[in-house]
Coordinates of C-alpha atoms and ligand atoms in Angstrom, one line a residue:
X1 CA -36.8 -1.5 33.8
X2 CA -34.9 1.4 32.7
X3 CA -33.6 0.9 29.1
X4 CA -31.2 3.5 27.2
X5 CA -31.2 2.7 23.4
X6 CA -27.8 4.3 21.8
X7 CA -27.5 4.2 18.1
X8 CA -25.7 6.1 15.3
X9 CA -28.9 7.3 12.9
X10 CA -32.3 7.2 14.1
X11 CA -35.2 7.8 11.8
X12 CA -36.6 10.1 11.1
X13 CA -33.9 12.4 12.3
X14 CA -31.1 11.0 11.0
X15 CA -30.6 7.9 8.2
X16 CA -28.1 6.0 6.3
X17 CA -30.0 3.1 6.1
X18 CA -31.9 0.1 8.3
X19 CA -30.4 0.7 11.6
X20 CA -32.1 4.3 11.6
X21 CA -35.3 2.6 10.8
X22 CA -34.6 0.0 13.4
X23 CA -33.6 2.1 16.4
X24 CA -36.6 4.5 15.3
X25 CA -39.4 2.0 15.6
X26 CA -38.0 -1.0 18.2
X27 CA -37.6 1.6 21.6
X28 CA -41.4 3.0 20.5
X29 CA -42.6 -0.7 20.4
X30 CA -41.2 -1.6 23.3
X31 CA -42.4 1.5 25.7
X32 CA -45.7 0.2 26.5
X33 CA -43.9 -2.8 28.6
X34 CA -41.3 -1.2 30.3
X35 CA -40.4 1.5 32.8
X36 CA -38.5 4.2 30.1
X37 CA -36.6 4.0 27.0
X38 CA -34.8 6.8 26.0
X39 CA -32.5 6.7 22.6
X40 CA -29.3 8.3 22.8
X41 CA -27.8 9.4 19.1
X42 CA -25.2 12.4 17.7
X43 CA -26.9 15.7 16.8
X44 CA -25.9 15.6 13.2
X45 CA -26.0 19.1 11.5
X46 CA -28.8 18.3 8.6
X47 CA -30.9 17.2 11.6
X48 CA -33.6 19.9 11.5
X49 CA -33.8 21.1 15.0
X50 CA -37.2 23.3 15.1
X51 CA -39.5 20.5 12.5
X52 CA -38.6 17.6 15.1
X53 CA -39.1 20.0 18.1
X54 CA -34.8 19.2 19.4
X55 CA -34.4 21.7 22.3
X56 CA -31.5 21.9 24.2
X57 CA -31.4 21.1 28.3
X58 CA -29.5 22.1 31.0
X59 CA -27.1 19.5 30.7
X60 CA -23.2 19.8 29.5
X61 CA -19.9 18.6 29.9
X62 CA -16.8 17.7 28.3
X63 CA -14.8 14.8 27.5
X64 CA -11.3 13.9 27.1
X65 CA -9.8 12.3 24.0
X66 CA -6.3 12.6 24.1
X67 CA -4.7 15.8 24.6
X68 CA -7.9 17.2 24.0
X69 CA -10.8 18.4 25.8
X70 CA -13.9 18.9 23.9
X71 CA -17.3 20.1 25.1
X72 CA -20.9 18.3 24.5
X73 CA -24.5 19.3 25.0
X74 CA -27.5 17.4 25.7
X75 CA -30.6 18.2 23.5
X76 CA -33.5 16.8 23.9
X77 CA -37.0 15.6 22.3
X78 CA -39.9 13.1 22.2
X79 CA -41.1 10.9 19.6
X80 CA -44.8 12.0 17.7
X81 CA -46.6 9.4 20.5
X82 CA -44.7 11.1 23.2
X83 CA -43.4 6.9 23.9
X84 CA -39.7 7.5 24.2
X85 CA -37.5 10.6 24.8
X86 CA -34.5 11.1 21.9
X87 CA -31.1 12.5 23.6
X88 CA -29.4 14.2 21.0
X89 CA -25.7 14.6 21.8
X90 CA -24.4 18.1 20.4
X91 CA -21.0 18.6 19.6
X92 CA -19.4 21.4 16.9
X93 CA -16.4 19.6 16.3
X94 CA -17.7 16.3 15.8
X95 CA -21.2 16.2 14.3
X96 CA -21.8 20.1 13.0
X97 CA -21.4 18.2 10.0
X98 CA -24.2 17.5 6.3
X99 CA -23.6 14.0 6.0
X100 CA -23.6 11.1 8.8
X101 CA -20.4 8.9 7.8
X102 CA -19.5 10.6 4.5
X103 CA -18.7 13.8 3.1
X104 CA -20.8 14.9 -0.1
X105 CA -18.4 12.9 -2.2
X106 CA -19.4 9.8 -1.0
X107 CA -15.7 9.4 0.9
X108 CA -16.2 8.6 4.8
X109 CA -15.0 11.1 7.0
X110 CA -10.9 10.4 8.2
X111 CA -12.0 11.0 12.1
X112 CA -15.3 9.1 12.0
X113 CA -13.2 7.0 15.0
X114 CA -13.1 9.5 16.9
X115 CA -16.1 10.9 16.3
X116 CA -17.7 7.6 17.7
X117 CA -15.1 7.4 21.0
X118 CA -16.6 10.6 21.7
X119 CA -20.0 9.5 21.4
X120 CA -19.9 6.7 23.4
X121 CA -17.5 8.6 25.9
X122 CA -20.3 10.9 26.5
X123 CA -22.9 8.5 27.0
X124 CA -20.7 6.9 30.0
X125 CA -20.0 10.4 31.1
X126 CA -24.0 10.5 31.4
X127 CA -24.4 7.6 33.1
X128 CA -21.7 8.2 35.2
X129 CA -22.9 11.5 36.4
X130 CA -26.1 10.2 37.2
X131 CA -28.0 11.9 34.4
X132 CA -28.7 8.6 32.7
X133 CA -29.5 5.6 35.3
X134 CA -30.2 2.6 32.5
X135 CA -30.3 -1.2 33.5
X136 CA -29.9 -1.6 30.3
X137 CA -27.9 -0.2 28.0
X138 CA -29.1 -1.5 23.9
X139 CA -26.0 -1.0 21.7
X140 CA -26.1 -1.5 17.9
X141 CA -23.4 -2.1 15.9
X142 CA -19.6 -0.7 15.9
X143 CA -20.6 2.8 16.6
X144 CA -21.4 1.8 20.2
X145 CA -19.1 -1.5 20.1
X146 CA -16.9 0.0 23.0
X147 CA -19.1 0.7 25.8
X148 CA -20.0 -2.7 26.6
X149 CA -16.2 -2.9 27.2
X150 CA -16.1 0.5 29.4
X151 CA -19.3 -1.0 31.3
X152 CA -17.4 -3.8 32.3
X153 CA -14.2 -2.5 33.0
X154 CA -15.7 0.3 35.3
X155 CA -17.7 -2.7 37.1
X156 CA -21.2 -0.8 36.4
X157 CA -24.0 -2.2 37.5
X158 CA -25.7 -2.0 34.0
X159 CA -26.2 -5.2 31.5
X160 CA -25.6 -4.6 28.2
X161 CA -27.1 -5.8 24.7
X162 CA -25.8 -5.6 21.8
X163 CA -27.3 -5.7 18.4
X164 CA -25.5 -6.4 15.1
X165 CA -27.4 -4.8 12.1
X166 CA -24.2 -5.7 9.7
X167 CA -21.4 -7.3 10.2
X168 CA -19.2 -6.3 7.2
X169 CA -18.7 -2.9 9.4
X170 CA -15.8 -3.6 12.1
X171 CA -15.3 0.0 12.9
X172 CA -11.4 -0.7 12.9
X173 CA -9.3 1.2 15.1
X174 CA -5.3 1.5 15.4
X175 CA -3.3 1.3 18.7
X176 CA -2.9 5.1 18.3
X177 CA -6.4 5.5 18.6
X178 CA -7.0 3.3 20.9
X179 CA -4.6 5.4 23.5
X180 CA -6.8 8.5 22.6
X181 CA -9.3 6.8 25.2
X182 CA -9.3 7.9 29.2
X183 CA -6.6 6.0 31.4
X184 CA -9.3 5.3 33.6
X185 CA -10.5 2.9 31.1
X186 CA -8.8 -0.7 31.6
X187 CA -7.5 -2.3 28.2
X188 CA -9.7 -5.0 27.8
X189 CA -9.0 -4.8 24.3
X190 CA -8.5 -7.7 21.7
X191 CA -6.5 -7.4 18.8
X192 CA -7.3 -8.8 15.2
X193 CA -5.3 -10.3 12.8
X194 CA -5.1 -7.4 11.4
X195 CA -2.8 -5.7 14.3
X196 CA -5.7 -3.3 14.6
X197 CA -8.8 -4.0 17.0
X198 CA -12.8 -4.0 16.0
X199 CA -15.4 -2.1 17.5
X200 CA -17.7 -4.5 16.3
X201 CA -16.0 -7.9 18.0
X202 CA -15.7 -6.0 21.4
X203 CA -19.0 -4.9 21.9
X204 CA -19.6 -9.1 20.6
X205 CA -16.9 -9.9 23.7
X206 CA -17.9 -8.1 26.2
X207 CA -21.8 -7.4 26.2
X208 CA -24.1 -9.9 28.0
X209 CA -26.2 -10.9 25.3
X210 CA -25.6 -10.3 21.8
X211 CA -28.1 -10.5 18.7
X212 CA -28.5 -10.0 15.3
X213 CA -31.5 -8.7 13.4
X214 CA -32.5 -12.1 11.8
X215 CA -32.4 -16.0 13.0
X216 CA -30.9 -16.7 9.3
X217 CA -28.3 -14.2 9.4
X218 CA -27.0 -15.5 12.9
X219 CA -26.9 -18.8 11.4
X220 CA -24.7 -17.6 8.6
X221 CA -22.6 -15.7 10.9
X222 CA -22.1 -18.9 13.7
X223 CA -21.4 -21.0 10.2
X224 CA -18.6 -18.4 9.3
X225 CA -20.5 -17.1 5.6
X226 CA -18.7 -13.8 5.1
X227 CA -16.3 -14.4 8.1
X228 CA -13.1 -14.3 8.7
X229 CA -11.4 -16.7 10.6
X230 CA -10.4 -14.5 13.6
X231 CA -14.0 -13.0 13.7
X232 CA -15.2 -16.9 13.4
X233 CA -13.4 -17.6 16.6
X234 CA -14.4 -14.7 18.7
X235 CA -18.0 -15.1 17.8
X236 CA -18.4 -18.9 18.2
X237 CA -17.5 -18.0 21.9
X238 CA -20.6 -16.9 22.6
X239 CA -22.8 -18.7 20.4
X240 CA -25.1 -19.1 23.6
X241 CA -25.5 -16.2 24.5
X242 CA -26.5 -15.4 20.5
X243 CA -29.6 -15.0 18.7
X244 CA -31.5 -13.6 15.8
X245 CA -34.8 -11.4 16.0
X246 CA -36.3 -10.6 12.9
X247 CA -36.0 -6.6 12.4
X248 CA -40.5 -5.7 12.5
X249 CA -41.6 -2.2 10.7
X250 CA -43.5 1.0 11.6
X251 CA -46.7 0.0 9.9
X252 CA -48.1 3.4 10.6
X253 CA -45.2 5.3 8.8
X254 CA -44.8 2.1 5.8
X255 CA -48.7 1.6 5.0
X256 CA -50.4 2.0 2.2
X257 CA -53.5 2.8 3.9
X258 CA -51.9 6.0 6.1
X259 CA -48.8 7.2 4.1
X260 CA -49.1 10.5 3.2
X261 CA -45.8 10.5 1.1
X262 CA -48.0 8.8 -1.6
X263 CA -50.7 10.5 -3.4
X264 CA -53.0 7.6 -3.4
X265 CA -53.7 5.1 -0.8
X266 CA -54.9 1.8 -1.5
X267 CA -55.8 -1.5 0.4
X268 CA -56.6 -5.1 0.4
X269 CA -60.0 -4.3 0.2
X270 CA -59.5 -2.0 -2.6
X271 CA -56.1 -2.0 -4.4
X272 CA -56.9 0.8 -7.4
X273 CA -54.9 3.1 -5.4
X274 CA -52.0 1.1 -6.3
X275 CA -52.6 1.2 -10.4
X276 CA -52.8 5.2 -9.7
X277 CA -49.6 5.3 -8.0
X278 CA -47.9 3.1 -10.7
X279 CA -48.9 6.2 -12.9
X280 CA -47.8 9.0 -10.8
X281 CA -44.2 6.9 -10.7
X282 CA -44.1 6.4 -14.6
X283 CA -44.4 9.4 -15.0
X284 CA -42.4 11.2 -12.4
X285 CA -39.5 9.5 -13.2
X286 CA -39.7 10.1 -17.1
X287 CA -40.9 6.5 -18.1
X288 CA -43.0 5.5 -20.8
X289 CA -46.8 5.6 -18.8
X290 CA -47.6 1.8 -19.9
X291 CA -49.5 0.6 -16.9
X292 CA -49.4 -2.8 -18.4
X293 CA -45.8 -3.2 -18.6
X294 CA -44.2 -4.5 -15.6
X295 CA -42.5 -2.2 -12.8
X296 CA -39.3 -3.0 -11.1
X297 CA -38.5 -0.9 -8.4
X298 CA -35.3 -0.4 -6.3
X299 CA -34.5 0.9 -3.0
X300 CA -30.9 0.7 -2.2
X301 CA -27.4 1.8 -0.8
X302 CA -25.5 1.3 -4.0
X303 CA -23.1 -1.1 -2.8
X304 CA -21.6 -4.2 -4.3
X305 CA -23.5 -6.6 -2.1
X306 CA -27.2 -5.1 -2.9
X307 CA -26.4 -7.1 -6.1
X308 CA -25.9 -4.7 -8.2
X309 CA -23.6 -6.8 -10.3
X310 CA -26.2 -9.0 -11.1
X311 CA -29.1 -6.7 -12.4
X312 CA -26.7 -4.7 -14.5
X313 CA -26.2 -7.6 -16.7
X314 CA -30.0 -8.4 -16.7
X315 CA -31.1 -4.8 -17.6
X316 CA -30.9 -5.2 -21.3
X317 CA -32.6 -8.6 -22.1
X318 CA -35.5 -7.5 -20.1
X319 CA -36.4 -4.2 -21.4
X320 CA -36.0 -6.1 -24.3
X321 CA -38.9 -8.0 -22.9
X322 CA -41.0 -5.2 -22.3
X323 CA -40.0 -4.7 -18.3
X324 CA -39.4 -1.2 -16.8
X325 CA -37.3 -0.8 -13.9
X326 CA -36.5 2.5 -10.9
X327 CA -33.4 2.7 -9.4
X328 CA -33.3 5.0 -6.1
X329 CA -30.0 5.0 -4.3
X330 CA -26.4 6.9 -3.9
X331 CA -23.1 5.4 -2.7
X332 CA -20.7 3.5 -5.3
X333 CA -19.7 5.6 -8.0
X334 CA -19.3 3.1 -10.2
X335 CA -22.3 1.8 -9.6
X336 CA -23.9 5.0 -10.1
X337 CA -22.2 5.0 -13.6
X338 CA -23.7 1.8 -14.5
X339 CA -26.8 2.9 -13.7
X340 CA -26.7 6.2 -15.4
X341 CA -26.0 4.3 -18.3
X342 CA -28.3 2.2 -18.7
X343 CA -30.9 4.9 -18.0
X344 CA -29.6 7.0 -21.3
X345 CA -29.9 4.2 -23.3
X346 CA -33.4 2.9 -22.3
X347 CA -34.7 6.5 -21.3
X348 CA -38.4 5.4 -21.6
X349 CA -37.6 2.0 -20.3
X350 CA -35.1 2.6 -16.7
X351 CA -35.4 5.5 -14.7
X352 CA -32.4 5.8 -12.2
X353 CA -32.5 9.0 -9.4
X354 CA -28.9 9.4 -7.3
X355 CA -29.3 10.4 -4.1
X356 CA -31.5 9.8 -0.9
X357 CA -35.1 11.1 -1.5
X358 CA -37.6 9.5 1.2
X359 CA -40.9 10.3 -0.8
X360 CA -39.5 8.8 -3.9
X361 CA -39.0 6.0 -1.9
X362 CA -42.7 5.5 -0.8
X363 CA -43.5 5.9 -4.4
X364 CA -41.5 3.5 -5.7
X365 CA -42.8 1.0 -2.7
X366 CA -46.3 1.6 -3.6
X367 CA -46.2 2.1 -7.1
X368 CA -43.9 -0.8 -8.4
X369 CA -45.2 -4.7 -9.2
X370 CA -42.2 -5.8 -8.1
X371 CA -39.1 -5.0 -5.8
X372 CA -35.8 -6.6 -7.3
X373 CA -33.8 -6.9 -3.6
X374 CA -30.9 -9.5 -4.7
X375 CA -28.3 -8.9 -2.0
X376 CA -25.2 -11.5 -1.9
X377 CA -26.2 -11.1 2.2
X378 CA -28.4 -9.3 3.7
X379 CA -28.9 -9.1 7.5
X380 CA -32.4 -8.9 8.2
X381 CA -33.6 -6.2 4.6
X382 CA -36.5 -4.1 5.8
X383 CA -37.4 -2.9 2.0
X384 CA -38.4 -6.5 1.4
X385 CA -40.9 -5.7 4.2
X386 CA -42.3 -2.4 3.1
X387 CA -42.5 -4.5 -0.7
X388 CA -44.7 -7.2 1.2
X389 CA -46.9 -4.4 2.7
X390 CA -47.7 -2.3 -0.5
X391 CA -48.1 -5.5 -2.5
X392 CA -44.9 -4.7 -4.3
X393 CA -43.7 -8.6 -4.9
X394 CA -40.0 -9.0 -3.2
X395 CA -37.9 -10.6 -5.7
X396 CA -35.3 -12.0 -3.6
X397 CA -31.7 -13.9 -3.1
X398 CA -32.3 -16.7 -0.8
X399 CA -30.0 -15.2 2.7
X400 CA -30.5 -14.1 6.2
X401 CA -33.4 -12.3 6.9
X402 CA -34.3 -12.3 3.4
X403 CA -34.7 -15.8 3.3
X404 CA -36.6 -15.4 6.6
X405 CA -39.1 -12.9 5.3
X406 CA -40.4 -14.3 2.0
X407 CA -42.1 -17.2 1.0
X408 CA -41.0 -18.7 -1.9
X409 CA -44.1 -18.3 -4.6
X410 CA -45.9 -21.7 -5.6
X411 CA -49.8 -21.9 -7.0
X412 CA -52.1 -20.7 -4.5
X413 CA -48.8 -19.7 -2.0
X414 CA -45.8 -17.7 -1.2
X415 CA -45.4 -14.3 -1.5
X416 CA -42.4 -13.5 -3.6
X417 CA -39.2 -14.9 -5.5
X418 CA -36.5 -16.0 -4.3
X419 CA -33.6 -17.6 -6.1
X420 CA -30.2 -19.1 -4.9
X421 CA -27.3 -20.0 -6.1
X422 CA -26.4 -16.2 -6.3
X423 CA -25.6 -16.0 -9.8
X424 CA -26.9 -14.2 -13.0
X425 CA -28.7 -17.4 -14.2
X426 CA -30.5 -17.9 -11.2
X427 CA -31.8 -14.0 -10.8
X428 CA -33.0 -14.4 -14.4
X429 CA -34.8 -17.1 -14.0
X430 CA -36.5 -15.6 -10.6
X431 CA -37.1 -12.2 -12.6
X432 CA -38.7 -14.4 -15.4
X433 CA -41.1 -16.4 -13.3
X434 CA -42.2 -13.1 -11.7
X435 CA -43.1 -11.5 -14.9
X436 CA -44.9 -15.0 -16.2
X437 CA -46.5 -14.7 -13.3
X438 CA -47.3 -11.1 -13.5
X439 CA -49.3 -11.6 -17.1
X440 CA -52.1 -13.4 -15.2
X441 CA -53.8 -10.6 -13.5
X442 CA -56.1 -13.2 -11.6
X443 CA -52.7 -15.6 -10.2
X444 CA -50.7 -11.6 -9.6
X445 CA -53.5 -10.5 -7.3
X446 CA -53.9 -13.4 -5.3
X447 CA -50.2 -13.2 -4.7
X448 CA -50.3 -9.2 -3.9
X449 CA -53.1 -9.9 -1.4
X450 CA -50.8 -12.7 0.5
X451 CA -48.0 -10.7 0.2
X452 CA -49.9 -7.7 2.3
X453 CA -51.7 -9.6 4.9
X454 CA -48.0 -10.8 6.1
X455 CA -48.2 -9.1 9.5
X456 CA -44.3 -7.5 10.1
X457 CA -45.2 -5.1 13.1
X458 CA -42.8 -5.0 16.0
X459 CA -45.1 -6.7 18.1
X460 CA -43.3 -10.2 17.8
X461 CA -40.0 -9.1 17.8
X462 CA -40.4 -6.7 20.4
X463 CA -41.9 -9.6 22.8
X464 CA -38.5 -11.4 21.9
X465 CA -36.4 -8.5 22.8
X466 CA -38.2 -8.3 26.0
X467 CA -37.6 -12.0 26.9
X468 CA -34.1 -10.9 26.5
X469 CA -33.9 -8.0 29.0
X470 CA -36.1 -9.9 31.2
X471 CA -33.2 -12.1 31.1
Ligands
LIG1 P1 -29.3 -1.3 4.7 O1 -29.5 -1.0 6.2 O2 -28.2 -2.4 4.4 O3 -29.0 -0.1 3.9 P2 -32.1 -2.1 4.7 O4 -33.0 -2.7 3.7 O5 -32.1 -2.8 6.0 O6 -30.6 -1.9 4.1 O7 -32.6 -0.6 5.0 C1 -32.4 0.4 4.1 C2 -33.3 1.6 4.5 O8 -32.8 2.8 3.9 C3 -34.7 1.4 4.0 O9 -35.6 2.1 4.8 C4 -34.6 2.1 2.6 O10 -35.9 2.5 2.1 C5 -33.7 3.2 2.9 N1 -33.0 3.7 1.8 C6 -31.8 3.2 1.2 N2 -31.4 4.0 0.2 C7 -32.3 5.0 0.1 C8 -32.4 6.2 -0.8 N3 -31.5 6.4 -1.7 N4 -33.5 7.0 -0.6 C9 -34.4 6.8 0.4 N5 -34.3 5.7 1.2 C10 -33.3 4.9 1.1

């Protein structure tokens, strides 16, 4: 069983956010069971070629969008196990370019359309020169949301899966784009509502098994939370073929045991690392160094539904109340603003860095008490996870894989807070019980020590995944 993974960002090459992580960790996991996986992704130009060992190969060719003809290059590496080999797909034109969707403003880039036809028009130009001979092809979200289709209509002997990692991203594409693609490609194509036609809902239409990264979120998406009516329709109609896998984690690259982005490991058996991390963070990010105050961190895309909205209003009343809080994250301007705020006027009390910096991010997992993760929806959430691992306690809205992943804390069980309806009120009152909780040091270590022995390694999920090729 031959199985080509194709995804948009791959970690650690390339990363927006949880897909990277995703198709980074999932094809290594499943490697031992299978024949080959090989990951197939855009050679984007801040991918550093020489550290990750990318070398180019003999292969080339070009593709046709439109009028134009465009040339590609396959590079090529392997993973640091040597498990799976990464295909990086090098084109000037299309990918020579600092940021993955979005130009240093923040603003996504006008031809990003295009820039995934091509993608995917490469990969069938792979397969259909041989080069690439997959049973089965794993797609993930809209990047990849038209080959399924282009599988079909060229009547290749290849199933296909596809994975939805978030469904608020259609990829939306106009007629005009649409007749950018190779006449040899039959129009299979359905249009929205919207007179425009998803990337997203094909690959739903016409792959043969679709999933989504957790059992809640599929649930939310077959009850129509965060749906519109037209997307309802199309993805009720194949609500057997549909399921949820929760997303698992590379516990070698997230553990606090191993990570050498953190200067000091801790364990179950011994958590004082943890207190001497808390330190290093305090005082890295500017904060007063009061190791008894307590910590929340945050991880995050600063977008709307991260629950951003929420906190803001929150931020005062409990610095009031002694907390701290880190924010790590770029996107949203206004967001950003907020933030910014709030960190000049509690300087020794909120510490806010913009931007995407990956050790900062391993600090704040192992050197916050808690992790304040209060999407409105979240598909599956893989910070929650690292949280749980470093005994950082998840503080959590109650939806899809959020909900799936933490146990709601009672005496003697659970291993974090979750709250629901999502409002202000109820965040509060989650982010109040947490820091009650917190001043007993005896009740707060009990719950760090269930929170790390929750076991979130692929191995589960990757067993699941496996039923489904076997399928
Ligand atoms: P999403 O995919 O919606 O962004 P997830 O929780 O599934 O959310 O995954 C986000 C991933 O991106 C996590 O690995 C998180 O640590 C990482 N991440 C997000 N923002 C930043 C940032 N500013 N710096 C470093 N890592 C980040």
């Amino acid at each position: 069983m031959n199985i080509v993974f194709v995804a948009a960002e791959v970690a650690p090459y390339s990363k927006a956010g949880g897909l990277a992580d995703v198709a980074g960790s999932l094809p290594q996991a499943l490697a031992p069971y299978v024949d080959s996986v090989q990951i197939l992704t855009p050679l984007y130009g801040q991918i550093d070629r020489v550290k990750h060992g990318i070398r180019p190969t003999s292969i080339k060719g070009e593709i046709t969008l439109g009028e134009e003809v465009i040339p590609y290059a396959l590079h090529q590496s392997t993973d640091k196990d040597g498990l799976t080999q990464i295909g990086f797909i090098s084109c000037d034109r299309f990918f020579q370019r600092d940021g993955i969707y979005t130009d240093s403003d923040g603003e996504g880039f006008t031809d990003n359309n295009l820039r995934y036809f091509y993608f995917q028009l490469v990969v069938l130009d792979l397969i259909a020169t041989g080069k690439l001979q997959p049973d089965i092809l794993h797609c993930n979200d809209h990047h990849t949301g038209l080959l399924p289709v282009m599988i079909k209509a060229l009547q290749l002997n290849i199933k296909t899966i596809f994975t939805i990692h978030n469904f608020l991203y259609h990829g939306h594409f106009s007629q005009a784009d649409l007749n950018l693609l190779p006449e040899s490609i039959p129009p299979l194509f359905t249009m929205t509502q919207w007179d425009n036609y998803s990337a997203l809902l094909e690959g739903i239409d016409h792959s043969d098994i679709v999933t989504t990264v957790s059992p809640g979120y599929a649930l939310e998406l077959l009850s129509g939370v965060n749906v519109d009516e037209h997307s309802l329709k199309r993805i009720r109609t194949i609500e057997g073929n549909f399921s949820g896998i929760v997303n698992g984690i590379d516990t070698e690259y997230w553990s606090p045991e191993h990570d050498n982005l953190i200067p000091f490991h801790f364990s179950m058996d011994d958590l004082e690392g943890k207190r001497h991390n808390k330190q290093e963070l305090l005082v890295k990010s500017g904060l007063e160094p009061d190791l008894s105050a307590p910590l929340f961190g945050s991880i995050s895309r600063l977008v709307e539904n991260k629950g951003f909205p929420l906190i803001v209003e929150l931020l005062d009343e409990f610095v009031e109340r002694g907390a701290k809080f880190i924010f790590l994250g770029s996107g949203n301007l206004e967001i950003a603003d907020q933030l910014r705020r709030a960190r000049d006027k509690y300087p020794a009390h909120i510490a806010f860095e913009d931007g995407f910096n990956e050790p900062l991010a391993h600090l704040i997992e192992a050197g916050s008490d808690m992790f304040l993760m209060p999407s409105r929806f979240e598909p599956c959430g893989l910070n929650q996870l690292y949280s749980l691992r470093y005994g950082t306690i998840p503080i959590v809205h109650r939806t899809g894989g959020l909900g799936d992943t933490v146990e709601r804390w009672a005496p003697d069980s659970g291993t974090g807070f979750i709250f629901e309806p999502y409002d202000i009120g109820a965040l509060k009152t989650a982010m109040s019980s947490a820091v009650e909780i917190y001043q007993s040091k005896a009740e707060w270590t009990d719950l760090m020590l269930r929170a790390m022995a929750e076991d979130f390694s692929w191995d589960q999920s990757a067993k699941q995944y496996l039923r489904l090729y076997n399928h």
